[in-house]
Short mmCIF file of C-alpha atoms and ligand atoms in Angstrom, two decimals:
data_model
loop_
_atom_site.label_atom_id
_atom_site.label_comp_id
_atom_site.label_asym_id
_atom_site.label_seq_id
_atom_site.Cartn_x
_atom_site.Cartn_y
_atom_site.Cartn_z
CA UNK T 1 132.00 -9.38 41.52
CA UNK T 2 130.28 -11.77 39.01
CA UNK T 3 126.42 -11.00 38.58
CA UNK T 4 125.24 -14.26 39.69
CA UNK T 5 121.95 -15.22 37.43
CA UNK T 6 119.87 -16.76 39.62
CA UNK T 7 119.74 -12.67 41.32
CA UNK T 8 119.71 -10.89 38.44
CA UNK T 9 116.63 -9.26 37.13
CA UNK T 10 116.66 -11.09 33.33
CA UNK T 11 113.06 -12.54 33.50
CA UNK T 12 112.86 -14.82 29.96
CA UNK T 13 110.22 -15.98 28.33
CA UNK T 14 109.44 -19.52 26.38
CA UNK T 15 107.78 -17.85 23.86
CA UNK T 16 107.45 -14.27 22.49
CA UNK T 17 104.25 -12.48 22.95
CA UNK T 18 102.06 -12.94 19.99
CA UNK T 19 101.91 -8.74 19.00
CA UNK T 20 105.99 -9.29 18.66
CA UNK T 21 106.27 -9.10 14.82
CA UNK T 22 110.14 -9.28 14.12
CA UNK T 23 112.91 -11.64 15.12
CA UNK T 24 114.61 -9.38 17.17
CA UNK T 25 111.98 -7.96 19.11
CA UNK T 26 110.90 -11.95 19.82
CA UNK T 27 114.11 -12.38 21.15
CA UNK T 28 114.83 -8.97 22.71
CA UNK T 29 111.81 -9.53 24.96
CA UNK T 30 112.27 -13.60 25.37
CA UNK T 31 116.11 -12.63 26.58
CA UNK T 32 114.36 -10.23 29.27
CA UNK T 33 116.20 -7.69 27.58
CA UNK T 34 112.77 -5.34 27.11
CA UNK T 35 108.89 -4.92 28.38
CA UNK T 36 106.50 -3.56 26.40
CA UNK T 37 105.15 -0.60 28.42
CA UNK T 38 102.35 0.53 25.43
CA UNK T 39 102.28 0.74 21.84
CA UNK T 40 105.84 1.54 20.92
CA UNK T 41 106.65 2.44 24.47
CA UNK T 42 109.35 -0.11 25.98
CA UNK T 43 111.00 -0.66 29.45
CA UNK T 44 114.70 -1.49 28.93
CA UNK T 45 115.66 -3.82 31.85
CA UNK T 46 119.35 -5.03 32.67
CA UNK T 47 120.74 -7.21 30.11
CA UNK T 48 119.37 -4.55 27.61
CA UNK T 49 120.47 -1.59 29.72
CA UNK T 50 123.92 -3.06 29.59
CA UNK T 51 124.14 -3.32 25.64
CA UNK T 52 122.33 -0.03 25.24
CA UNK T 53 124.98 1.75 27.66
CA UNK T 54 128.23 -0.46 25.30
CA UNK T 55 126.93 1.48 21.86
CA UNK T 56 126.16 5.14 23.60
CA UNK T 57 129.89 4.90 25.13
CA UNK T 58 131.14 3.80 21.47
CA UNK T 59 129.23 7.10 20.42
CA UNK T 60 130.42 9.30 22.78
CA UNK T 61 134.23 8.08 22.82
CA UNK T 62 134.22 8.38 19.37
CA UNK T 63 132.44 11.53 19.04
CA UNK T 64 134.55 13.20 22.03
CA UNK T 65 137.87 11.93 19.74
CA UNK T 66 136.69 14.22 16.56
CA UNK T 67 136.26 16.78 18.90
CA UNK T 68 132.64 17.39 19.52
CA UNK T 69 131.16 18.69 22.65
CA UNK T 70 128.35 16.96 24.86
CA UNK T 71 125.79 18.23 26.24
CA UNK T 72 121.85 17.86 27.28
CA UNK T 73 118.76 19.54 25.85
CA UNK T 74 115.17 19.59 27.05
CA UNK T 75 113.22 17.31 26.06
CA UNK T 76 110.09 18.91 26.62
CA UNK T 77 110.33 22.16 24.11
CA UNK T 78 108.36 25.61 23.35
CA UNK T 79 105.95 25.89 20.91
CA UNK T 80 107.70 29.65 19.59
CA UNK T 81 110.55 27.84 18.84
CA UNK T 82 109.10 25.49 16.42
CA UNK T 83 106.75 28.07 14.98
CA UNK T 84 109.37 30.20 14.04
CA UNK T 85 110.83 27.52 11.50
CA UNK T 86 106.94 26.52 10.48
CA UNK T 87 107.95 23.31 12.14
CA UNK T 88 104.97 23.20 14.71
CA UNK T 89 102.99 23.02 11.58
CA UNK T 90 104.61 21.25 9.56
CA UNK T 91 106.15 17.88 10.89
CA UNK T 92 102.43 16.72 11.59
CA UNK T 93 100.77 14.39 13.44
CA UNK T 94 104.64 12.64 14.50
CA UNK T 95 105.04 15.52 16.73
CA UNK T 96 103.60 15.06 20.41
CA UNK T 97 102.08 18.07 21.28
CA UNK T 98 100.45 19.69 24.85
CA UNK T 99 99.55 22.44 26.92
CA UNK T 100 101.44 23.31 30.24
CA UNK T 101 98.84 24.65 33.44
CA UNK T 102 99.17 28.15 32.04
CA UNK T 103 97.53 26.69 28.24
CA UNK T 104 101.11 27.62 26.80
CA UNK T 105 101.98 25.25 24.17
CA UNK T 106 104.86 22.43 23.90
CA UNK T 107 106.09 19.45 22.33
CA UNK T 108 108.17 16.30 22.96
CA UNK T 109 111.23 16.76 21.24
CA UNK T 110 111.54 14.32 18.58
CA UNK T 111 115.13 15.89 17.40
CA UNK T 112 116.12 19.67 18.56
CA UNK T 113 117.46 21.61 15.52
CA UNK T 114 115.21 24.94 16.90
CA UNK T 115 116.35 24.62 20.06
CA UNK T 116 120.30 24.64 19.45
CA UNK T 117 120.46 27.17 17.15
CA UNK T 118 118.16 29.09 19.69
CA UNK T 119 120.88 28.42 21.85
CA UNK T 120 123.99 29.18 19.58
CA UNK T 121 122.00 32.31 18.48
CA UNK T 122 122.03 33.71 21.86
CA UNK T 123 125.69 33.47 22.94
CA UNK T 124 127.44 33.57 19.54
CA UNK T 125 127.79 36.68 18.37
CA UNK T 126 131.41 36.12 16.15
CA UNK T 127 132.95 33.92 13.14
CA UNK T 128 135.99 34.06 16.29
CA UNK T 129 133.41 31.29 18.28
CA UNK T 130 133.27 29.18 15.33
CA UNK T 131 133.07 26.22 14.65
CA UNK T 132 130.81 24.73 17.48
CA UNK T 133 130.12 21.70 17.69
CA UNK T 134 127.75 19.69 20.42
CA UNK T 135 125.99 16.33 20.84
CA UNK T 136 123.30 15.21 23.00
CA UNK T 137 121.88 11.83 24.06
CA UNK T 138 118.27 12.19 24.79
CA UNK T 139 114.74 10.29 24.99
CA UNK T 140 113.04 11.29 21.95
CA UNK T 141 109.73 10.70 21.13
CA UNK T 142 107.76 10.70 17.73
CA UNK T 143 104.22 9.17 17.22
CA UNK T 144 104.72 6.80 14.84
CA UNK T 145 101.20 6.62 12.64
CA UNK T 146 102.60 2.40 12.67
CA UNK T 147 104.81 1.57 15.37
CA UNK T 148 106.16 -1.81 14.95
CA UNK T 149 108.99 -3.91 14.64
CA UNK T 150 109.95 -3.57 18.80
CA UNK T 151 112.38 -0.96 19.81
CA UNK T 152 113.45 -0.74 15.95
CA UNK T 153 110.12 1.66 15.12
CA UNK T 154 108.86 3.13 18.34
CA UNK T 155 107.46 5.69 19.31
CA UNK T 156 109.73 6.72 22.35
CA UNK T 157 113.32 6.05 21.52
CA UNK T 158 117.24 7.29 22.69
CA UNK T 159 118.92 8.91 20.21
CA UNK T 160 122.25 10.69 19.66
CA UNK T 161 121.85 14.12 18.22
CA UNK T 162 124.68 16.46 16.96
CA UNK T 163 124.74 19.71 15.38
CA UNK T 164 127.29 21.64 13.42
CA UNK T 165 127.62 25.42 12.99
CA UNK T 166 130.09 26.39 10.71
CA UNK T 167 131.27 29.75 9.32
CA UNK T 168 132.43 28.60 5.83
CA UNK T 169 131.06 25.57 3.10
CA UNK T 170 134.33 24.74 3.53
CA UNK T 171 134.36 24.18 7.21
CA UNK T 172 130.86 22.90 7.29
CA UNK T 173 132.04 20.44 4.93
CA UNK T 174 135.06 19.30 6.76
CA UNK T 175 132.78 18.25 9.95
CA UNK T 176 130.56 16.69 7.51
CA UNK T 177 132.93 14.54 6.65
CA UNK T 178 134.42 14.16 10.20
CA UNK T 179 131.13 12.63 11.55
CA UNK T 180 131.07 10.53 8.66
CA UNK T 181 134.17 9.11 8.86
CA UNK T 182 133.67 8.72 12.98
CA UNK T 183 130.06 6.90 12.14
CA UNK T 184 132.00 4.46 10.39
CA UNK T 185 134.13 4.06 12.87
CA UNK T 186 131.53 3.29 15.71
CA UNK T 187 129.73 1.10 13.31
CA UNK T 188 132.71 -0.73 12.87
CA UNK T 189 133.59 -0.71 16.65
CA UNK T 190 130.08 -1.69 17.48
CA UNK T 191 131.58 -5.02 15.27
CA UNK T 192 128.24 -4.80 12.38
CA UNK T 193 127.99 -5.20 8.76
CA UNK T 194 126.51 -1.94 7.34
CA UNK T 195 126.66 0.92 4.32
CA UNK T 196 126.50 4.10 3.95
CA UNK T 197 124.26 5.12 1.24
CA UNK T 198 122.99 8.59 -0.17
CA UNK T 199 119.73 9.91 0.84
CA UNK T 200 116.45 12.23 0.62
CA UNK T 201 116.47 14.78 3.64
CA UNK T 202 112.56 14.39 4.65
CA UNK T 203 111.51 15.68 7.76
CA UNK T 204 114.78 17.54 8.69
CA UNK T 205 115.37 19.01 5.45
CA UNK T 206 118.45 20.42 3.97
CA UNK T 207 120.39 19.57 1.03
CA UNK T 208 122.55 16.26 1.72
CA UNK T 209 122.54 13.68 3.89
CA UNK T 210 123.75 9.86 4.11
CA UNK T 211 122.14 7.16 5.80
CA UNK T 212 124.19 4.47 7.77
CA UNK T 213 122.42 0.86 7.12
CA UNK T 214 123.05 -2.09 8.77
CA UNK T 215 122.66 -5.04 6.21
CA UNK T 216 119.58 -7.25 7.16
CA UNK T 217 117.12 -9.23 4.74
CA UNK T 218 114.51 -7.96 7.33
CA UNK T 219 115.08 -4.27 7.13
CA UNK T 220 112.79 -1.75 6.51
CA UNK T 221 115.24 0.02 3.93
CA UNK T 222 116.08 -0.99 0.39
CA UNK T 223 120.36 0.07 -0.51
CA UNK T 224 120.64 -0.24 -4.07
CA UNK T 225 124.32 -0.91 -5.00
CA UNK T 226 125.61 -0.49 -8.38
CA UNK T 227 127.55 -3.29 -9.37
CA UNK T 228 130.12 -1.61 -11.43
CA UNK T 229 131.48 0.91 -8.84
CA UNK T 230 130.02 -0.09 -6.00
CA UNK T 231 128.38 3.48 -5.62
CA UNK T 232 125.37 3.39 -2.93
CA UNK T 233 121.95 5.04 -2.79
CA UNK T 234 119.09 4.84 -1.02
CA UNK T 235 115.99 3.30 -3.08
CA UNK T 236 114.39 6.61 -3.14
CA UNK T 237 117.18 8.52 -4.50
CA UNK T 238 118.43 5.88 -6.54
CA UNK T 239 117.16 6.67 -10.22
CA UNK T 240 117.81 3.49 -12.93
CA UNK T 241 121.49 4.00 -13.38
CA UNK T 242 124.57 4.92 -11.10
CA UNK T 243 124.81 8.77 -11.25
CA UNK T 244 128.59 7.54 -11.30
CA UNK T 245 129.23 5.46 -13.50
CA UNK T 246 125.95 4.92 -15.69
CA UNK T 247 126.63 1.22 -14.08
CA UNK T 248 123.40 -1.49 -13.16
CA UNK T 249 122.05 -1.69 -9.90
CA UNK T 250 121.80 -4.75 -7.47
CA UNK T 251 119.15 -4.02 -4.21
CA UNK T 252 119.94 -5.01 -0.90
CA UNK T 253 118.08 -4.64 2.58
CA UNK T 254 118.90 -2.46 5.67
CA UNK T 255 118.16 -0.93 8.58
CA UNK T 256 118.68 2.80 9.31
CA UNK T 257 120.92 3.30 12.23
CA UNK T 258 122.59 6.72 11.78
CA UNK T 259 121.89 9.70 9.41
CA UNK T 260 124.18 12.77 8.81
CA UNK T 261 122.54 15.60 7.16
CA UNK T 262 124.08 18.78 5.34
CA UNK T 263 121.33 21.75 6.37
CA UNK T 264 123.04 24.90 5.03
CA UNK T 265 120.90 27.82 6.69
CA UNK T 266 117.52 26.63 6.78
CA UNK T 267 117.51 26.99 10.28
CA UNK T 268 119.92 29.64 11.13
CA UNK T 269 117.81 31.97 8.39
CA UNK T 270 114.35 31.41 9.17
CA UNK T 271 115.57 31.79 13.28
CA UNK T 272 117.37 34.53 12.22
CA UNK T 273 120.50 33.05 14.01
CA UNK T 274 123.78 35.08 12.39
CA UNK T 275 127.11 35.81 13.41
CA UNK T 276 129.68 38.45 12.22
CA UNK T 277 132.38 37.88 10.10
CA UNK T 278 135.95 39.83 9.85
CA UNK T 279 134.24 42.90 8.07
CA UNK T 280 131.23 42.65 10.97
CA UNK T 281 128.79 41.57 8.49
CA UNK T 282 125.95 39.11 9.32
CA UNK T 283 125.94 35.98 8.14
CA UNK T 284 123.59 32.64 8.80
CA UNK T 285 125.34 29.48 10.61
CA UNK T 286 126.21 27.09 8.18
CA UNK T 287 124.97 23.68 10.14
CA UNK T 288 124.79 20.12 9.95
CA UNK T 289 122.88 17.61 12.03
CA UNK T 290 124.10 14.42 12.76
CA UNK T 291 121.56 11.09 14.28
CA UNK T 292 122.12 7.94 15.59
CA UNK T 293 118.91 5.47 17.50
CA UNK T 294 121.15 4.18 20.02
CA UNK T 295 118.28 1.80 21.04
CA UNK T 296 117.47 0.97 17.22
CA UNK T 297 121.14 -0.01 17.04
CA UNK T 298 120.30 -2.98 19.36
CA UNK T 299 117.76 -4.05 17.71
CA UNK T 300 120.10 -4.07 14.12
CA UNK T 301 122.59 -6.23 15.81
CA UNK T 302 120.03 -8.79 16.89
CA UNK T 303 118.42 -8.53 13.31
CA UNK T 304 121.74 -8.86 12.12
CA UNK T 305 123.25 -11.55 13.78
CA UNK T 306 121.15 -14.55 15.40
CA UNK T 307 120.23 -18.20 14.74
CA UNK T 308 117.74 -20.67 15.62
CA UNK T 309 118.56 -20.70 19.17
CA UNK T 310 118.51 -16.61 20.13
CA UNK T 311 120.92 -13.94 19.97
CA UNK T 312 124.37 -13.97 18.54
CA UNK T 313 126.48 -10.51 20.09
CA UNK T 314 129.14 -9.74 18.58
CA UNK T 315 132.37 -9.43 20.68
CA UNK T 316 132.14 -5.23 21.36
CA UNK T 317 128.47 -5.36 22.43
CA UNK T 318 127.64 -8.45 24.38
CA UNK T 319 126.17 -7.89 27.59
CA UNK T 320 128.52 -9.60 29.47
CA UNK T 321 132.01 -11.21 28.01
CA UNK T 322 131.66 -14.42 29.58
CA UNK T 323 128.46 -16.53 30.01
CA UNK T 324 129.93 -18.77 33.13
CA UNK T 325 127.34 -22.21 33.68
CA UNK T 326 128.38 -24.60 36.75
CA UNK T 327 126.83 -27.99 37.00
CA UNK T 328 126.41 -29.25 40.07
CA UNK T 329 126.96 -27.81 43.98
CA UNK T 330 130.31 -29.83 43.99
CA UNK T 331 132.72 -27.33 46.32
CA UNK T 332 135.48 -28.24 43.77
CA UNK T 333 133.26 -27.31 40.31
CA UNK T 334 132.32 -23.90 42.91
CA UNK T 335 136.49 -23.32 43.94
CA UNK T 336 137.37 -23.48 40.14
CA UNK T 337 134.22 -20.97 39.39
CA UNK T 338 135.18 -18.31 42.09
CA UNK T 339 138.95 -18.51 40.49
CA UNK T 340 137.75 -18.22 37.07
CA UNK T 341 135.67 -15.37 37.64
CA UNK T 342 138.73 -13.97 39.76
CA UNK T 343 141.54 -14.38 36.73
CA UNK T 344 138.75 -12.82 34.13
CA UNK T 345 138.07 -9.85 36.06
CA UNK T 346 141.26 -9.13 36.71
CA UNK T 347 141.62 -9.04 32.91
CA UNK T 348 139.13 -6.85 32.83
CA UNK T 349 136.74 -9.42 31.56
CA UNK T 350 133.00 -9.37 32.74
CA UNK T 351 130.93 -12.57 34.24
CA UNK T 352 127.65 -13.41 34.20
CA UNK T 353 127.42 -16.60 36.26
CA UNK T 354 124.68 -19.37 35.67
CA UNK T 355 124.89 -20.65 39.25
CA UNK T 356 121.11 -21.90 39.22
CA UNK T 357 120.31 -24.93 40.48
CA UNK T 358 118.41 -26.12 36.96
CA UNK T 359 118.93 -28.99 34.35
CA UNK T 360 122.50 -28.41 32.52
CA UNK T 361 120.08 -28.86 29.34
CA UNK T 362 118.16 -25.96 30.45
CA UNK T 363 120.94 -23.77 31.35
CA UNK T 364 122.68 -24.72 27.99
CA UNK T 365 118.97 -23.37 26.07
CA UNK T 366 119.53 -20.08 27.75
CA UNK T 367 123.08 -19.18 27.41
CA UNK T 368 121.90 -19.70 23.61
CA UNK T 369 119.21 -17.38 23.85
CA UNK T 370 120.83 -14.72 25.55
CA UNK T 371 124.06 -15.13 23.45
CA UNK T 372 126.82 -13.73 25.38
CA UNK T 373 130.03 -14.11 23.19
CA UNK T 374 131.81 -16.56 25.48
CA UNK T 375 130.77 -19.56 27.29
CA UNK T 376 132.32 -21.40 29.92
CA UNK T 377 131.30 -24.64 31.48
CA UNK T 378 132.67 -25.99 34.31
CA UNK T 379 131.13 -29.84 35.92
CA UNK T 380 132.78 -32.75 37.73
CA UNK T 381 133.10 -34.09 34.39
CA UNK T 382 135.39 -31.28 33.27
CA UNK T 383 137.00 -31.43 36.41
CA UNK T 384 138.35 -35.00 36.01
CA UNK T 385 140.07 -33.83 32.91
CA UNK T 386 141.75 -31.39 34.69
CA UNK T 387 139.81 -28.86 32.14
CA UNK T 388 136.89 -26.55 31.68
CA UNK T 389 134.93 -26.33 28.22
CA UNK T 390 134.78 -23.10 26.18
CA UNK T 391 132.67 -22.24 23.52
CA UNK T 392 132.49 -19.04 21.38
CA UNK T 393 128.14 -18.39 20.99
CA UNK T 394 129.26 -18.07 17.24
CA UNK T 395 131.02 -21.29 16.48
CA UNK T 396 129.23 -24.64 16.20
CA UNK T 397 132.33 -26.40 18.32
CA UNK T 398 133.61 -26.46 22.12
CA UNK T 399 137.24 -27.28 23.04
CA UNK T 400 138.53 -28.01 26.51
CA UNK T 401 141.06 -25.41 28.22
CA UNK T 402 143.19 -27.21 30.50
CA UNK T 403 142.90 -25.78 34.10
CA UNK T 404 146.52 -24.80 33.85
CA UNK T 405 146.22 -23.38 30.34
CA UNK T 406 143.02 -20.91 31.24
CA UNK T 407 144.84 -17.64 32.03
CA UNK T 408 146.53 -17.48 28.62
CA UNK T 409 143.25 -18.59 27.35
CA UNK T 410 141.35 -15.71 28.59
CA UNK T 411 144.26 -12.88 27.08
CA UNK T 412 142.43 -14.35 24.06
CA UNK T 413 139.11 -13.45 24.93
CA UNK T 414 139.80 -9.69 26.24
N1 LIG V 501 110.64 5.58 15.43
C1 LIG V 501 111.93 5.34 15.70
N2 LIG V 501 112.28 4.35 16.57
C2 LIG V 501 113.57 4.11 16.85
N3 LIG V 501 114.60 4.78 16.30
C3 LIG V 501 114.31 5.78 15.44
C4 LIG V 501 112.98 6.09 15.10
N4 LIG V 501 113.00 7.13 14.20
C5 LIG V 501 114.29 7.42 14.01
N5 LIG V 501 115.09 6.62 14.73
C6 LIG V 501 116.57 6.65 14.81
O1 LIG V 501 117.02 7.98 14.90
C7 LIG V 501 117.97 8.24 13.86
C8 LIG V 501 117.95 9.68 13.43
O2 LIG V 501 116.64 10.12 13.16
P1 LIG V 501 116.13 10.63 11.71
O3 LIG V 501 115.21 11.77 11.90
O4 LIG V 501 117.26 10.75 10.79
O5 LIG V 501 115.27 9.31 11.36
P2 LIG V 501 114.25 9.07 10.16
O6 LIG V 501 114.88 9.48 8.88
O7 LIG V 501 112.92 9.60 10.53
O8 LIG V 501 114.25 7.47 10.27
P3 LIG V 501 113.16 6.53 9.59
O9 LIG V 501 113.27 6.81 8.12
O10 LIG V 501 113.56 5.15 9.96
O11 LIG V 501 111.83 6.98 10.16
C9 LIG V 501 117.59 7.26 12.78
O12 LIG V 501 118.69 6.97 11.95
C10 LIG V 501 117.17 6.04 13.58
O13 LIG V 501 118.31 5.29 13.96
MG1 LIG V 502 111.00 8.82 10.57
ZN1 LIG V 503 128.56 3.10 -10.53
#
């Protein structure tokens, strides 16, 4: 069945609040895609929800495919825990802490590397478990000293985690690389420009890590790109010349979607988490940790790709695949609309249908702000050509499909 727009929940606005201070947020909340809840606290409503849910089953298909496990961890986490690492100390004033009834101590998790190797410490006990590998996605929160920029800086958020533990380098090194290569696949999927560029470790620690960046003017990040070799570094580990090459640098913008950290033992030593190898000697996991903001992701996409008129999706994560407008209550522009919607579905194509009684003008304005991929208009003007008109939200032109030509048409769109 098509979602029909006049009953679904997708309030818009005319005009962004004034306290929204990027594009994307603007249009996030003008496309009823968000509500702002409290200072970098949001309410994801449908349209969102449905983009959110297209990147976290990228994530998990692709994560399931390299062979990684998923599962859930609390959010809500023990003070011990994070004292044993000198965590509860040190991450500061980002970490939401609070007292249960009985005065014992917590926090909001704002990633969960104490509690999963409290977790792999207590039932693996042999080099013979190893490798294990798990992913979670989770509501994280961190209190931002400056949250800002919508969804794309807040202070709750939904994140994928993953963690590695590893009984060799060698082996922690191969899932290293495994993660990378499958975030560059579910970049890719996810149909955005990005880089992957070296970074500093902060908060997490460890000794390596990439960040994934997807290329906007407006992003918080600055890539510097060396323009012999095309080698890629974060701004803060960049230096003045390519480590690689001794080649220039150019600088570029981004947004941080995804990071993938080497952490060696830091954890598994200072939790004391240690396995037995062939000769039943003790030795520390070797782990890596592995982050994606699912919700920043939609706000990189937006950031990424818009124009004067509102959002632009890309193919893999618009809401819906086809942004369906009739004009006018004529049965016979209604008959052709219920078989449209029929032939797409039964491709497997999604319809959100504009059946409104509004201005065509009006209707026209918001299929551009929302930005679904495809649009389809069908009026009694079509009709007399015997056509409908399609236009693709990222081309300037329409072109008429004849009526008899629209189920080859749509193999195009699926
Ligand atoms: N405040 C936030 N709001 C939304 N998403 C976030 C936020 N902080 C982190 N993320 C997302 O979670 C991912 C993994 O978290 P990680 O700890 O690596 O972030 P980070 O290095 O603190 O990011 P940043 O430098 O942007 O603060 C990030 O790549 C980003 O996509
Ligand atoms: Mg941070
Ligand atoms: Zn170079």
């Amino acid at each position: 069945m098509a979602n029909k727009l006049s009953q679904y929940y997708a309030p818009t606005l005319k005009e962004a609040p004034k306290d929204a201070d990027i594009l994307s947020a603007k249009l996030m909340l003008r496309a009823g895609l968000i509500r702002k809840t409290a200072s970098g606290i949001y309410e994801w409503l449908p349209l969102g929800m449905r983009v959110f849910r297209k990147v976290e089953n990228i994530v998990r298909e692709e994560l399931d495919k390299i062979g990684a496990q998923e599962i859930i961890l609390p959010a809500v986490q023990p003070k011990e825990l994070w004292e044993q690492t000198g965590r509860w100390e040190e991450y500061g004033k980002e970490l939401l802490r609070f007292e249960d009834r009985k005065k014992a101590g917590f926090c909001f998790s704002p990633t969960a590397e104490e509690v999963i190797t409290n977790c792999i410490k207590r039932d693996v006990k042999s080099y013979k478990q190893l490798p294990v590998v798990l992913y979670q996605f989770c509501i994280k929160f961190r209190d931002e000293i400056r949250p800002r920029f919508g969804v794309m800086r807040s202070r709750e958020f939904y994140m994928k985690d993953a963690y590695s533990f590893c009984e060799t380098e060698k082996s922690a090194e191969e899932w290293y690389k495994k993660f990378f290569e499958a975030y560059n696949s579910i970049f890719t999927r996810c149909g955005l420009k990005f880089k992957a560029v070296e970074a500093e470790s902060g908060n997490i620690g460890g000794s390596f890590s990439h960040e994934f960046m997807v290329v906007a003017k407006t992003g918080e990040n600055a890539i510097e790109e060396c323009v012999e070799c095309g080698y890629l570094a974060s701004d803060e580990k960049a230096g003045k010349k390519c480590p690689k090459c001794g080649g220039k640098y150019k600088s570029t913008r981004g947004i941080e979607v995804g990071h993938t950290f080497k952490l060696g033992t830091k954890y598994s030593e200072s939790m004391n988490a240690k396995f037995l190898d062939k000769d039943q000697k003790p030795h520390p996991f070797i782990m890596g940790c592995y982050g994606i903001g699912i919700t920043r992701v939609v706000a990189a996409a937006i950031e990424q790709n818009n124009d004067e008129n509102g959002i632009i999706w890309t193919k893999e994560l618009s809401p819906f695949d086809i942004h369906l407008i009739t004009i006018s209550e004529d049965e016979k522009v209604l008959a052709q609309a219920n078989l449209l919607i029929k032939e797409a579905e039964a491709k497997g194509l999604t319809v959100l249908w504009d059946d409104r009684d509004k201005q065509a003008g009006m209707k026209f304005k918001e299929a551009d702000l929302l930005g679904l991929y495809n649009r389809i208009v069908i009026s009694p003007k079509t009709l007399k050509e015997d056509s409908l008109e399609y236009k693709a939200r990222d081309s300037k032109d329409a072109t008429m499909w004849k009526l008899s030509n629209v189920k080859t048409k749509l193999n195009d769109l699926t």
